[in-house]
Amino acid sequence: MMPFPAEAVSRVKVLVVGDIMLDRYWFGEVDRISPEAPVPVVRVARREDRLGGAANVARNIVALGAQASLLGIVGSDEAGGKVRDLAREAGINSCLVADAVAPTTLKMRVMGRQQQLLRVDFEEGPGPQSLAKLEGQARQLMAEHNMLVLSDYAKGALAQVEILISAAHEAGVPVLVDPKGHRYQRYHGASIITPNRLEMQEAVGRWTTEDELEQKAQALRKELGLEALLVTRSEQGMTLFSDAGREHTDAYAHEVFDVSGAGDTVLAALAVTKASGLSWFEAVLWANRAGGLVVGKLGTSVVTAGELS
């Protein structure tokens, strides 16, 4: 494989728009069962907050040596403030819309001995005013960037995703989408979408052979007017469908420790390498490699340009 194009990547500017979350971890020791109910008592020893969702994609883009602007919606609350602080520390140019009513999407995980015991989610969709602000800012920012990445976690920030894709078309900016749900018509006109195996099944139904998958994938790609469609298939690697046909690369992971956030890393690597001038499949090879490295780390982590070189 050729060396990682670090020099070209450093000139790349990516705009990430999507659902922003704060991943909060409480790590503790479990040495007894509660007298009140049959549940473990966790004595919290350490707390950690990490950027999640679209914010984790932006964090990965910066870690790979490119420039990232992050646009999304947070609440006017403590978690929203934390997202701003973490984004600033990570070197992300953040353009966050504060929603006066809806809280920041927060996923709180209670960990005992490296194991997740409980997850508590705080989430509510953003209001129409916040969505209108997001759209206005996206139009302004678009022209300053080489690539638009839409990170959809179905939390509401991309409720009007069609408008963002057509604005990118007008600005001549390619669009990468990490999709959610099964209504893929919404992503019509994107450059590429990157569903995982499960998401692809939701969109086109099950397949039994590689030929059948290829037929379904190419049909979906043509229907949506995409340049390419990438199916990420964890231990089975990644398969790219484009005008060139089907191109596959086997999984790179040596040891899988934690898959959370791996899709964000894959998306980031795909965006920066494609925007640096590589072909889709060359970019997929780097994305595959980055994804393979990140699953060897605990929690939502990042891969750096140095680790790829």
PDB file of N, CA and C in Angstrom, residues 4 56-58 60-61 64 149 153 176-179 192-196 230-234 237-239 249 251-253 259-274 280 282-295 301-303 308:
ATOM      1  N   PHE A   4       0.529   6.867   3.547  1.00  0.00           N
ATOM      2  CA  PHE A   4      -0.625   7.715   3.853  1.00  0.00           C
ATOM      3  C   PHE A   4      -0.346   9.128   3.323  1.00  0.00           C
ATOM      4  N   ASN A  56     -17.663  13.039  17.136  1.00  0.00           N
ATOM      5  CA  ASN A  56     -16.572  12.053  17.116  1.00  0.00           C
ATOM      6  C   ASN A  56     -15.994  11.919  15.704  1.00  0.00           C
ATOM      7  N   VAL A  57     -16.849  12.104  14.687  1.00  0.00           N
ATOM      8  CA  VAL A  57     -16.360  12.086  13.295  1.00  0.00           C
ATOM      9  C   VAL A  57     -15.386  13.254  13.107  1.00  0.00           C
ATOM     10  N   ALA A  58     -15.780  14.436  13.586  1.00  0.00           N
ATOM     11  CA  ALA A  58     -14.931  15.631  13.454  1.00  0.00           C
ATOM     12  C   ALA A  58     -13.610  15.436  14.198  1.00  0.00           C
ATOM     13  N   ASN A  60     -12.087  12.647  14.764  1.00  0.00           N
ATOM     14  CA  ASN A  60     -11.262  11.716  13.988  1.00  0.00           C
ATOM     15  C   ASN A  60     -10.628  12.406  12.779  1.00  0.00           C
ATOM     16  N   ILE A  61     -11.362  13.336  12.158  1.00  0.00           N
ATOM     17  CA  ILE A  61     -10.829  14.062  10.995  1.00  0.00           C
ATOM     18  C   ILE A  61      -9.608  14.880  11.403  1.00  0.00           C
ATOM     19  N   LEU A  64      -6.562  12.783  12.088  1.00  0.00           N
ATOM     20  CA  LEU A  64      -5.907  12.321  10.857  1.00  0.00           C
ATOM     21  C   LEU A  64      -5.126  13.434  10.159  1.00  0.00           C
ATOM     22  N   VAL A 149     -19.652  16.015   5.202  1.00  0.00           N
ATOM     23  CA  VAL A 149     -19.952  14.704   5.787  1.00  0.00           C
ATOM     24  C   VAL A 149     -21.226  14.838   6.614  1.00  0.00           C
ATOM     25  N   TYR A 153     -27.561  10.017  13.045  1.00  0.00           N
ATOM     26  CA  TYR A 153     -27.841   9.061  14.123  1.00  0.00           C
ATOM     27  C   TYR A 153     -29.334   9.059  14.462  1.00  0.00           C
ATOM     28  N   LEU A 176     -20.612  12.921   1.665  1.00  0.00           N
ATOM     29  CA  LEU A 176     -20.524  11.561   2.213  1.00  0.00           C
ATOM     30  C   LEU A 176     -21.595  11.415   3.277  1.00  0.00           C
ATOM     31  N   VAL A 177     -22.358  10.334   3.252  1.00  0.00           N
ATOM     32  CA  VAL A 177     -23.419  10.156   4.248  1.00  0.00           C
ATOM     33  C   VAL A 177     -23.259   8.843   4.995  1.00  0.00           C
ATOM     34  N   ASP A 178     -23.301   8.926   6.327  1.00  0.00           N
ATOM     35  CA  ASP A 178     -23.418   7.734   7.161  1.00  0.00           C
ATOM     36  C   ASP A 178     -24.904   7.653   7.503  1.00  0.00           C
ATOM     37  N   PRO A 179     -25.640   6.727   6.856  1.00  0.00           N
ATOM     38  CA  PRO A 179     -27.109   6.753   6.924  1.00  0.00           C
ATOM     39  C   PRO A 179     -27.690   6.073   8.163  1.00  0.00           C
ATOM     40  N   ILE A 192     -21.656   9.454  -1.891  1.00  0.00           N
ATOM     41  CA  ILE A 192     -21.515   8.081  -1.397  1.00  0.00           C
ATOM     42  C   ILE A 192     -22.288   7.938  -0.093  1.00  0.00           C
ATOM     43  N   ILE A 193     -22.856   6.760   0.156  1.00  0.00           N
ATOM     44  CA  ILE A 193     -23.401   6.456   1.486  1.00  0.00           C
ATOM     45  C   ILE A 193     -22.685   5.217   1.994  1.00  0.00           C
ATOM     46  N   THR A 194     -22.584   5.099   3.331  1.00  0.00           N
ATOM     47  CA  THR A 194     -21.771   4.025   3.927  1.00  0.00           C
ATOM     48  C   THR A 194     -22.567   3.197   4.940  1.00  0.00           C
ATOM     49  N   PRO A 195     -23.619   2.490   4.508  1.00  0.00           N
ATOM     50  CA  PRO A 195     -24.375   1.694   5.479  1.00  0.00           C
ATOM     51  C   PRO A 195     -23.561   0.494   5.978  1.00  0.00           C
ATOM     52  N   ASN A 196     -23.823   0.068   7.217  1.00  0.00           N
ATOM     53  CA  ASN A 196     -23.228  -1.190   7.658  1.00  0.00           C
ATOM     54  C   ASN A 196     -24.136  -2.325   7.193  1.00  0.00           C
ATOM     55  N   LEU A 230     -20.804   2.194  -0.221  1.00  0.00           N
ATOM     56  CA  LEU A 230     -19.864   1.356   0.529  1.00  0.00           C
ATOM     57  C   LEU A 230     -20.609   0.613   1.623  1.00  0.00           C
ATOM     58  N   VAL A 231     -20.552  -0.717   1.599  1.00  0.00           N
ATOM     59  CA  VAL A 231     -21.163  -1.505   2.671  1.00  0.00           C
ATOM     60  C   VAL A 231     -20.050  -1.940   3.618  1.00  0.00           C
ATOM     61  N   THR A 232     -20.113  -1.476   4.867  1.00  0.00           N
ATOM     62  CA  THR A 232     -19.111  -1.885   5.861  1.00  0.00           C
ATOM     63  C   THR A 232     -19.641  -3.124   6.561  1.00  0.00           C
ATOM     64  N   ARG A 233     -18.801  -4.179   6.622  1.00  0.00           N
ATOM     65  CA  ARG A 233     -19.315  -5.490   7.016  1.00  0.00           C
ATOM     66  C   ARG A 233     -18.509  -6.104   8.156  1.00  0.00           C
ATOM     67  N   SER A 234     -18.050  -5.265   9.079  1.00  0.00           N
ATOM     68  CA  SER A 234     -17.209  -5.674  10.223  1.00  0.00           C
ATOM     69  C   SER A 234     -16.204  -6.760   9.851  1.00  0.00           C
ATOM     70  N   GLY A 237     -14.999  -7.336   6.239  1.00  0.00           N
ATOM     71  CA  GLY A 237     -14.363  -6.272   5.466  1.00  0.00           C
ATOM     72  C   GLY A 237     -15.345  -5.257   4.918  1.00  0.00           C
ATOM     73  N   MET A 238     -15.003  -4.674   3.770  1.00  0.00           N
ATOM     74  CA  MET A 238     -15.825  -3.617   3.167  1.00  0.00           C
ATOM     75  C   MET A 238     -15.957  -3.857   1.673  1.00  0.00           C
ATOM     76  N   THR A 239     -17.153  -3.565   1.145  1.00  0.00           N
ATOM     77  CA  THR A 239     -17.383  -3.743  -0.279  1.00  0.00           C
ATOM     78  C   THR A 239     -17.897  -2.435  -0.891  1.00  0.00           C
ATOM     79  N   THR A 249     -12.470  -5.307   0.044  1.00  0.00           N
ATOM     80  CA  THR A 249     -11.239  -5.441   0.828  1.00  0.00           C
ATOM     81  C   THR A 249     -11.570  -6.167   2.130  1.00  0.00           C
ATOM     82  N   ALA A 251     -11.257  -7.481   6.097  1.00  0.00           N
ATOM     83  CA  ALA A 251     -11.109  -6.739   7.357  1.00  0.00           C
ATOM     84  C   ALA A 251      -9.643  -6.655   7.754  1.00  0.00           C
ATOM     85  N   TYR A 252      -9.294  -5.529   8.371  1.00  0.00           N
ATOM     86  CA  TYR A 252      -7.901  -5.276   8.766  1.00  0.00           C
ATOM     87  C   TYR A 252      -7.670  -5.577  10.246  1.00  0.00           C
ATOM     88  N   ALA A 253      -8.755  -5.657  11.027  1.00  0.00           N
ATOM     89  CA  ALA A 253      -8.618  -5.771  12.491  1.00  0.00           C
ATOM     90  C   ALA A 253      -7.835  -7.009  12.900  1.00  0.00           C
ATOM     91  N   VAL A 259     -16.111  -2.040  19.372  1.00  0.00           N
ATOM     92  CA  VAL A 259     -16.499  -1.504  18.059  1.00  0.00           C
ATOM     93  C   VAL A 259     -17.173  -0.135  18.140  1.00  0.00           C
ATOM     94  N   SER A 260     -17.447   0.389  19.365  1.00  0.00           N
ATOM     95  CA  SER A 260     -18.167   1.670  19.440  1.00  0.00           C
ATOM     96  C   SER A 260     -17.337   2.783  18.812  1.00  0.00           C
ATOM     97  N   GLY A 261     -17.969   3.520  17.923  1.00  0.00           N
ATOM     98  CA  GLY A 261     -17.282   4.636  17.277  1.00  0.00           C
ATOM     99  C   GLY A 261     -16.450   4.252  16.064  1.00  0.00           C
ATOM    100  N   ALA A 262     -16.366   2.958  15.750  1.00  0.00           N
ATOM    101  CA  ALA A 262     -15.536   2.535  14.609  1.00  0.00           C
ATOM    102  C   ALA A 262     -16.062   3.108  13.298  1.00  0.00           C
ATOM    103  N   GLY A 263     -17.405   3.196  13.177  1.00  0.00           N
ATOM    104  CA  GLY A 263     -18.007   3.756  11.964  1.00  0.00           C
ATOM    105  C   GLY A 263     -17.615   5.213  11.770  1.00  0.00           C
ATOM    106  N   ASP A 264     -17.471   5.950  12.882  1.00  0.00           N
ATOM    107  CA  ASP A 264     -17.073   7.359  12.810  1.00  0.00           C
ATOM    108  C   ASP A 264     -15.649   7.483  12.261  1.00  0.00           C
ATOM    109  N   THR A 265     -14.771   6.587  12.707  1.00  0.00           N
ATOM    110  CA  THR A 265     -13.375   6.597  12.257  1.00  0.00           C
ATOM    111  C   THR A 265     -13.291   6.264  10.769  1.00  0.00           C
ATOM    112  N   VAL A 266     -14.067   5.266  10.358  1.00  0.00           N
ATOM    113  CA  VAL A 266     -14.103   4.852   8.950  1.00  0.00           C
ATOM    114  C   VAL A 266     -14.558   6.025   8.074  1.00  0.00           C
ATOM    115  N   LEU A 267     -15.620   6.684   8.511  1.00  0.00           N
ATOM    116  CA  LEU A 267     -16.182   7.821   7.770  1.00  0.00           C
ATOM    117  C   LEU A 267     -15.152   8.945   7.645  1.00  0.00           C
ATOM    118  N   ALA A 268     -14.469   9.246   8.753  1.00  0.00           N
ATOM    119  CA  ALA A 268     -13.471  10.319   8.764  1.00  0.00           C
ATOM    120  C   ALA A 268     -12.319  10.006   7.807  1.00  0.00           C
ATOM    121  N   ALA A 269     -11.826   8.780   7.860  1.00  0.00           N
ATOM    122  CA  ALA A 269     -10.694   8.389   7.006  1.00  0.00           C
ATOM    123  C   ALA A 269     -11.094   8.408   5.533  1.00  0.00           C
ATOM    124  N   LEU A 270     -12.314   7.961   5.259  1.00  0.00           N
ATOM    125  CA  LEU A 270     -12.823   7.959   3.887  1.00  0.00           C
ATOM    126  C   LEU A 270     -12.906   9.398   3.358  1.00  0.00           C
ATOM    127  N   ALA A 271     -13.431  10.295   4.195  1.00  0.00           N
ATOM    128  CA  ALA A 271     -13.606  11.699   3.792  1.00  0.00           C
ATOM    129  C   ALA A 271     -12.279  12.376   3.502  1.00  0.00           C
ATOM    130  N   VAL A 272     -11.318  12.240   4.416  1.00  0.00           N
ATOM    131  CA  VAL A 272     -10.064  12.998   4.242  1.00  0.00           C
ATOM    132  C   VAL A 272      -9.210  12.446   3.106  1.00  0.00           C
ATOM    133  N   THR A 273      -9.211  11.119   2.921  1.00  0.00           N
ATOM    134  CA  THR A 273      -8.368  10.560   1.855  1.00  0.00           C
ATOM    135  C   THR A 273      -8.987  10.812   0.481  1.00  0.00           C
ATOM    136  N   LYS A 274     -10.316  10.729   0.398  1.00  0.00           N
ATOM    137  CA  LYS A 274     -10.986  11.026  -0.883  1.00  0.00           C
ATOM    138  C   LYS A 274     -10.793  12.498  -1.241  1.00  0.00           C
ATOM    139  N   TRP A 280     -12.120   6.492  -4.965  1.00  0.00           N
ATOM    140  CA  TRP A 280     -12.978   5.943  -3.910  1.00  0.00           C
ATOM    141  C   TRP A 280     -12.370   4.680  -3.307  1.00  0.00           C
ATOM    142  N   GLU A 282      -9.230   3.573  -3.260  1.00  0.00           N
ATOM    143  CA  GLU A 282      -8.011   3.861  -2.481  1.00  0.00           C
ATOM    144  C   GLU A 282      -8.398   4.424  -1.111  1.00  0.00           C
ATOM    145  N   ALA A 283      -9.403   5.301  -1.124  1.00  0.00           N
ATOM    146  CA  ALA A 283      -9.881   5.880   0.140  1.00  0.00           C
ATOM    147  C   ALA A 283     -10.482   4.796   1.044  1.00  0.00           C
ATOM    148  N   VAL A 284     -11.194   3.830   0.437  1.00  0.00           N
ATOM    149  CA  VAL A 284     -11.788   2.726   1.203  1.00  0.00           C
ATOM    150  C   VAL A 284     -10.690   1.891   1.877  1.00  0.00           C
ATOM    151  N   LEU A 285      -9.579   1.683   1.197  1.00  0.00           N
ATOM    152  CA  LEU A 285      -8.482   0.896   1.777  1.00  0.00           C
ATOM    153  C   LEU A 285      -7.941   1.564   3.047  1.00  0.00           C
ATOM    154  N   TRP A 286      -7.815   2.895   2.988  1.00  0.00           N
ATOM    155  CA  TRP A 286      -7.346   3.620   4.185  1.00  0.00           C
ATOM    156  C   TRP A 286      -8.411   3.602   5.283  1.00  0.00           C
ATOM    157  N   ALA A 287      -9.679   3.740   4.897  1.00  0.00           N
ATOM    158  CA  ALA A 287     -10.772   3.721   5.876  1.00  0.00           C
ATOM    159  C   ALA A 287     -10.828   2.364   6.583  1.00  0.00           C
ATOM    160  N   ASN A 288     -10.620   1.306   5.821  1.00  0.00           N
ATOM    161  CA  ASN A 288     -10.620  -0.054   6.354  1.00  0.00           C
ATOM    162  C   ASN A 288      -9.493  -0.228   7.368  1.00  0.00           C
ATOM    163  N   ARG A 289      -8.342   0.329   7.014  1.00  0.00           N
ATOM    164  CA  ARG A 289      -7.184   0.224   7.897  1.00  0.00           C
ATOM    165  C   ARG A 289      -7.414   0.985   9.209  1.00  0.00           C
ATOM    166  N   ALA A 290      -7.961   2.201   9.075  1.00  0.00           N
ATOM    167  CA  ALA A 290      -8.244   3.032  10.259  1.00  0.00           C
ATOM    168  C   ALA A 290      -9.274   2.351  11.164  1.00  0.00           C
ATOM    169  N   GLY A 291     -10.327   1.796  10.552  1.00  0.00           N
ATOM    170  CA  GLY A 291     -11.353   1.085  11.325  1.00  0.00           C
ATOM    171  C   GLY A 291     -10.781  -0.113  12.054  1.00  0.00           C
ATOM    172  N   GLY A 292      -9.862  -0.810  11.392  1.00  0.00           N
ATOM    173  CA  GLY A 292      -9.223  -1.979  12.003  1.00  0.00           C
ATOM    174  C   GLY A 292      -8.370  -1.612  13.206  1.00  0.00           C
ATOM    175  N   LEU A 293      -7.756  -0.424  13.160  1.00  0.00           N
ATOM    176  CA  LEU A 293      -6.930   0.017  14.296  1.00  0.00           C
ATOM    177  C   LEU A 293      -7.793   0.467  15.473  1.00  0.00           C
ATOM    178  N   VAL A 294      -8.904   1.167  15.163  1.00  0.00           N
ATOM    179  CA  VAL A 294      -9.696   1.765  16.240  1.00  0.00           C
ATOM    180  C   VAL A 294     -10.451   0.726  17.058  1.00  0.00           C
ATOM    181  N   VAL A 295     -10.819  -0.410  16.456  1.00  0.00           N
ATOM    182  CA  VAL A 295     -11.542  -1.428  17.235  1.00  0.00           C
ATOM    183  C   VAL A 295     -10.636  -2.120  18.249  1.00  0.00           C
ATOM    184  N   SER A 301     -12.708   6.028  20.298  1.00  0.00           N
ATOM    185  CA  SER A 301     -11.330   6.492  20.190  1.00  0.00           C
ATOM    186  C   SER A 301     -11.047   7.032  18.806  1.00  0.00           C
ATOM    187  N   VAL A 302      -9.811   7.497  18.603  1.00  0.00           N
ATOM    188  CA  VAL A 302      -9.418   8.016  17.294  1.00  0.00           C
ATOM    189  C   VAL A 302      -8.172   7.300  16.801  1.00  0.00           C
ATOM    190  N   VAL A 303      -7.918   7.424  15.500  1.00  0.00           N
ATOM    191  CA  VAL A 303      -6.695   6.927  14.887  1.00  0.00           C
ATOM    192  C   VAL A 303      -5.977   8.152  14.328  1.00  0.00           C
ATOM    193  N   LEU A 308      -1.293   5.445  10.931  1.00  0.00           N
ATOM    194  CA  LEU A 308      -1.560   4.904   9.597  1.00  0.00           C
ATOM    195  C   LEU A 308      -0.317   4.883   8.712  1.00  0.00           C
TER     196      LEU A 308
END
